[in-house]
CSV table of C-alpha atoms in Angstrom, one decimal:
chain,number,residue,atom,x,y,z
R,19,MET,CA,6.8,9.8,1.8
R,20,ASN,CA,8.9,10.1,4.9
R,21,LYS,CA,6.9,7.6,7.0
R,22,ARG,CA,7.4,3.9,7.6
R,23,VAL,CA,5.2,1.2,9.1
R,24,ILE,CA,6.7,-1.2,11.5
R,25,TYR,CA,5.3,-4.5,12.9
R,26,PRO,CA,6.7,-7.5,14.8
R,27,THR,CA,7.6,-10.6,12.9
R,28,ASP,CA,6.8,-14.1,14.0
R,29,ASP,CA,10.5,-14.8,15.0
R,30,GLY,CA,10.8,-11.7,17.3
R,31,GLY,CA,12.2,-9.3,14.8
R,32,VAL,CA,10.7,-6.2,13.2
R,33,ALA,CA,9.4,-5.7,9.6
R,34,ILE,CA,9.5,-2.3,8.1
R,35,ILE,CA,7.1,-1.3,5.3
R,36,VAL,CA,8.5,1.2,2.8
R,37,PRO,CA,5.6,2.9,1.0
R,38,ALA,CA,5.6,3.4,-2.8
R,39,PRO,CA,4.1,6.5,-4.5
R,40,CYS,CA,1.0,4.6,-5.4
R,41,GLY,CA,-1.8,7.1,-4.5
R,42,LEU,CA,-2.6,5.4,-1.1
R,43,THR,CA,-2.0,7.1,2.2
R,44,ILE,CA,0.4,5.6,4.7
R,45,GLU,CA,-2.6,4.6,6.8
R,46,GLU,CA,-4.2,2.8,3.8
R,47,ILE,CA,-0.9,1.0,3.1
R,48,ALA,CA,-0.6,-0.1,6.7
R,49,VAL,CA,-4.1,-1.5,6.7
R,50,LYS,CA,-3.5,-3.3,3.4
R,51,ASP,CA,0.1,-4.6,3.8
R,52,VAL,CA,0.5,-5.4,7.5
R,53,PRO,CA,-0.4,-9.1,8.0
R,54,ALA,CA,-3.9,-9.5,9.6
R,55,GLY,CA,-3.8,-9.5,13.4
R,56,LYS,CA,-0.4,-7.9,13.7
R,57,PRO,CA,0.0,-4.7,15.7
R,58,TYR,CA,1.7,-1.9,13.9
R,59,LYS,CA,3.1,1.7,14.3
R,60,ILE,CA,3.6,4.5,11.8
R,61,VAL,CA,7.0,6.1,12.4
R,62,ASP,CA,9.2,8.8,10.8
R,63,VAL,CA,11.9,7.4,8.4
R,64,ALA,CA,14.4,9.1,10.7
R,65,ASP,CA,13.5,6.7,13.4
R,66,ILE,CA,14.7,3.7,11.4
R,67,PRO,CA,18.5,3.0,11.7
R,68,THR,CA,20.4,3.1,8.5
R,69,ASP,CA,23.3,0.9,9.8
R,70,ARG,CA,22.0,-2.5,9.1
R,71,THR,CA,25.0,-4.5,10.4
R,72,PHE,CA,22.8,-6.1,13.0
R,73,ARG,CA,19.5,-5.9,11.2
R,74,SER,CA,18.4,-9.4,12.4
R,75,ALA,CA,18.7,-8.2,16.0
R,76,TRP,CA,16.2,-5.3,15.6
R,77,GLU,CA,13.1,-5.6,17.7
R,78,TYR,CA,9.6,-4.1,17.6
R,79,ALA,CA,9.2,-1.7,20.5
N,18,MET,CA,-27.4,15.6,-35.7
N,19,SER,CA,-26.2,17.3,-32.6
N,20,ILE,CA,-23.7,16.3,-29.9
N,21,GLU,CA,-23.9,17.9,-26.5
N,22,LEU,CA,-21.1,17.8,-24.0
N,23,ASN,CA,-22.2,18.2,-20.4
N,24,GLY,CA,-19.8,17.8,-17.5
N,25,THR,CA,-22.6,16.5,-15.3
N,26,THR,CA,-24.4,14.0,-17.5
N,27,GLY,CA,-21.7,13.2,-20.1
N,28,ILE,CA,-22.3,13.0,-23.8
N,29,THR,CA,-25.8,12.8,-25.3
N,30,THR,CA,-26.3,12.1,-28.9
N,31,PRO,CA,-30.1,12.4,-29.5
N,32,ASP,CA,-29.9,12.2,-33.3
N,33,LEU,CA,-27.7,9.1,-33.7
N,34,THR,CA,-29.7,6.2,-34.9
N,35,SER,CA,-27.1,3.7,-35.9
N,36,THR,CA,-23.4,3.0,-35.6
N,37,ASP,CA,-23.1,4.1,-39.2
N,38,ASP,CA,-23.5,7.6,-37.9
N,39,ILE,CA,-20.2,7.3,-36.0
N,40,THR,CA,-16.9,7.6,-37.7
N,41,ALA,CA,-13.4,7.9,-36.3
N,42,ASN,CA,-9.9,8.5,-37.5
N,43,SER,CA,-8.6,4.9,-37.6
N,44,SER,CA,-5.0,6.0,-37.2
N,45,ALA,CA,-5.9,7.4,-33.7
N,46,VAL,CA,-7.9,4.4,-32.5
N,47,LEU,CA,-6.1,1.6,-30.7
N,48,THR,CA,-7.2,-1.8,-31.9
N,49,SER,CA,-6.0,-5.3,-31.4
N,50,ALA,CA,-4.4,-5.0,-34.9
N,51,SER,CA,-2.7,-1.6,-34.2
N,52,LEU,CA,-1.5,-2.3,-30.7
N,53,PRO,CA,1.5,-4.5,-31.6
N,54,THR,CA,2.6,-1.7,-34.1
N,55,ALA,CA,2.2,0.9,-31.4
N,56,LEU,CA,4.5,-1.2,-29.1
N,57,ASN,CA,7.0,-1.7,-31.9
N,58,ALA,CA,6.3,-5.4,-31.9
N,59,THR,CA,6.6,-7.5,-35.0
N,60,GLY,CA,5.4,-11.0,-35.8
N,61,SER,CA,2.3,-12.7,-34.5
N,62,ALA,CA,3.4,-13.8,-31.0
N,63,PRO,CA,1.1,-12.5,-28.3
N,64,ILE,CA,2.1,-9.7,-26.0
N,65,TYR,CA,1.8,-10.0,-22.2
N,66,ALA,CA,2.2,-6.8,-20.4
N,67,ALA,CA,3.8,-6.5,-16.9
N,68,ARG,CA,1.3,-6.5,-14.1
N,69,ALA,CA,3.6,-5.0,-11.5
N,70,TRP,CA,7.2,-3.7,-11.3
N,71,VAL,CA,9.5,-2.1,-8.8
N,72,ASN,CA,13.1,-0.8,-8.5
N,73,PHE,CA,14.3,-0.3,-5.0
N,74,ASN,CA,17.4,0.1,-2.8
N,75,GLY,CA,17.7,-2.7,-0.3
N,76,THR,CA,20.5,-1.1,1.8
N,77,GLY,CA,20.8,1.6,4.4
N,78,ASP,CA,17.5,3.6,4.3
N,79,VAL,CA,15.6,1.0,2.2
N,80,ALA,CA,13.7,3.0,-0.4
N,81,ILE,CA,11.7,2.6,-3.6
N,82,ARG,CA,13.0,4.5,-6.6
N,83,ALA,CA,10.0,3.8,-8.8
N,84,ALA,CA,7.2,1.3,-9.1
N,85,GLY,CA,4.0,0.3,-10.9
N,86,ASN,CA,1.1,-1.5,-9.1
N,87,VAL,CA,3.3,-1.8,-6.0
N,88,SER,CA,2.1,-0.2,-2.8
N,89,SER,CA,5.1,-1.0,-0.7
N,90,ILE,CA,8.2,-3.0,0.0
N,91,THR,CA,8.5,-4.8,3.4
N,92,ASP,CA,12.0,-4.9,4.7
N,93,VAL,CA,11.7,-8.2,6.7
N,94,ASP,CA,15.4,-8.9,7.5
N,95,THR,CA,18.8,-8.8,6.0
N,96,GLY,CA,18.5,-9.7,2.3
N,97,THR,CA,14.8,-10.4,2.7
N,98,TYR,CA,12.1,-8.2,1.2
N,99,GLU,CA,8.4,-8.5,0.4
N,100,VAL,CA,6.9,-6.8,-2.7
N,101,ASN,CA,3.2,-5.8,-2.0
N,102,PHE,CA,0.9,-5.2,-4.9
N,103,THR,CA,-1.5,-2.2,-5.0
N,104,THR,CA,-4.1,-4.2,-6.9
N,105,ALA,CA,-4.0,-8.0,-6.5
N,106,ILE,CA,-2.8,-10.2,-9.3
N,107,PRO,CA,-5.5,-12.6,-10.6
N,108,ASP,CA,-3.8,-15.7,-9.1
N,109,GLU,CA,-0.5,-17.0,-7.7
N,110,ASN,CA,0.7,-18.6,-10.9
N,111,TYR,CA,2.5,-15.4,-12.1
N,112,ALA,CA,6.2,-15.2,-13.2
N,113,ALA,CA,8.3,-12.9,-11.0
N,114,THR,CA,11.6,-11.8,-12.5
N,115,VAL,CA,14.1,-10.4,-10.1
N,116,THR,CA,17.5,-8.9,-10.8
N,117,THR,CA,20.2,-7.2,-8.8
N,118,GLY,CA,23.5,-5.5,-9.1
N,119,LEU,CA,26.8,-7.1,-7.9
N,120,SER,CA,27.0,-7.6,-4.2
N,121,GLU,CA,28.8,-4.8,-2.4
N,122,LEU,CA,30.7,-7.5,-0.5
N,123,GLY,CA,31.8,-9.5,-3.5
N,124,GLY,CA,30.7,-12.9,-4.6
N,125,ILE,CA,27.6,-13.9,-6.4
N,126,ASN,CA,24.1,-12.8,-5.6
N,127,ALA,CA,21.6,-15.6,-5.6
N,128,LEU,CA,18.1,-14.4,-6.0
N,129,PHE,CA,15.0,-16.4,-5.3
N,130,THR,CA,11.4,-15.8,-4.5
N,131,LEU,CA,9.1,-17.5,-2.1
N,132,LEU,CA,5.6,-17.2,-0.6
N,133,PRO,CA,3.8,-16.0,-3.8
N,134,SER,CA,0.3,-14.8,-3.2
N,135,THR,CA,-2.1,-12.7,-5.1
N,136,ASN,CA,-1.1,-9.7,-2.8
N,137,SER,CA,2.6,-10.1,-2.5
N,138,PHE,CA,5.8,-12.2,-2.9
N,139,ARG,CA,9.1,-12.4,-1.1
N,140,VAL,CA,12.5,-11.7,-2.5
N,141,TYR,CA,15.8,-13.0,-1.0
N,142,THR,CA,19.3,-11.9,-2.0
N,143,TYR,CA,22.1,-14.2,-1.0
N,144,ALA,CA,25.8,-13.8,-1.6
N,145,VAL,CA,28.3,-16.7,-1.9
N,146,ALA,CA,31.9,-15.6,-2.0
N,147,GLY,CA,35.0,-17.7,-2.8
N,148,GLY,CA,33.2,-21.0,-2.7
N,149,GLY,CA,32.6,-20.6,1.1
N,150,ALA,CA,29.4,-20.5,3.0
N,151,GLY,CA,27.0,-17.9,1.8
N,152,ALA,CA,24.8,-15.5,3.7
N,153,TYR,CA,21.8,-13.2,3.1
N,154,ARG,CA,23.1,-9.8,2.0
N,155,ASP,CA,21.4,-6.5,1.4
N,156,THR,CA,21.8,-5.2,-2.1
N,157,ALA,CA,21.5,-1.7,-3.4
N,158,ASP,CA,19.9,-2.3,-6.8
N,159,ILE,CA,17.0,-4.7,-6.9
N,160,SER,CA,14.4,-4.8,-9.6
N,161,ALA,CA,11.3,-7.1,-9.9
N,162,VAL,CA,8.8,-7.5,-12.7
N,163,VAL,CA,5.6,-9.6,-12.6
N,164,HIS,CA,3.9,-11.1,-15.6
N,165,ARG,CA,0.7,-13.1,-15.7
């Protein structure tokens, strides 16, 4: 699945949900695995940086 | 006696009047007695199957290689991941076993888990090199298994 779900963390960062091949759609996984009350976006995997040197500085936008 | 197979209504057996009318090849039926043998287990110790498992890459493009009863991994921060179950575990008192390969940056990977819930738990990977201060580190080969 070439999609990811992103949502803001409580400390100002961003969490990225990586779906497993479990039979659920990315939308169903987002509803189930994003913490209640958090906004989220479904993005292409290509939109996620692969250089994680400054991972802690990533922000939800 | 007749047995009718019908894709809409299932199996009807109008002439069966007791369980004596039903026989089965015992070698093909899984029972509590035959299950340990089928799993190559000896002795009388009970068997507890894994309730969830996952193998994932925690570096670069974080990705799941394979999983069972895991809907996703949440990449929370450097060396910080959350394992989310597809179907909830009965309670929070499960055992989560986590393993990893050697740190790409050297040193020892410390693994620990926090925040267990019936829906998820968190995995941290931490590297300590040369006796100095450690830091959270991404790791390429992380596996987790849950028993309850």
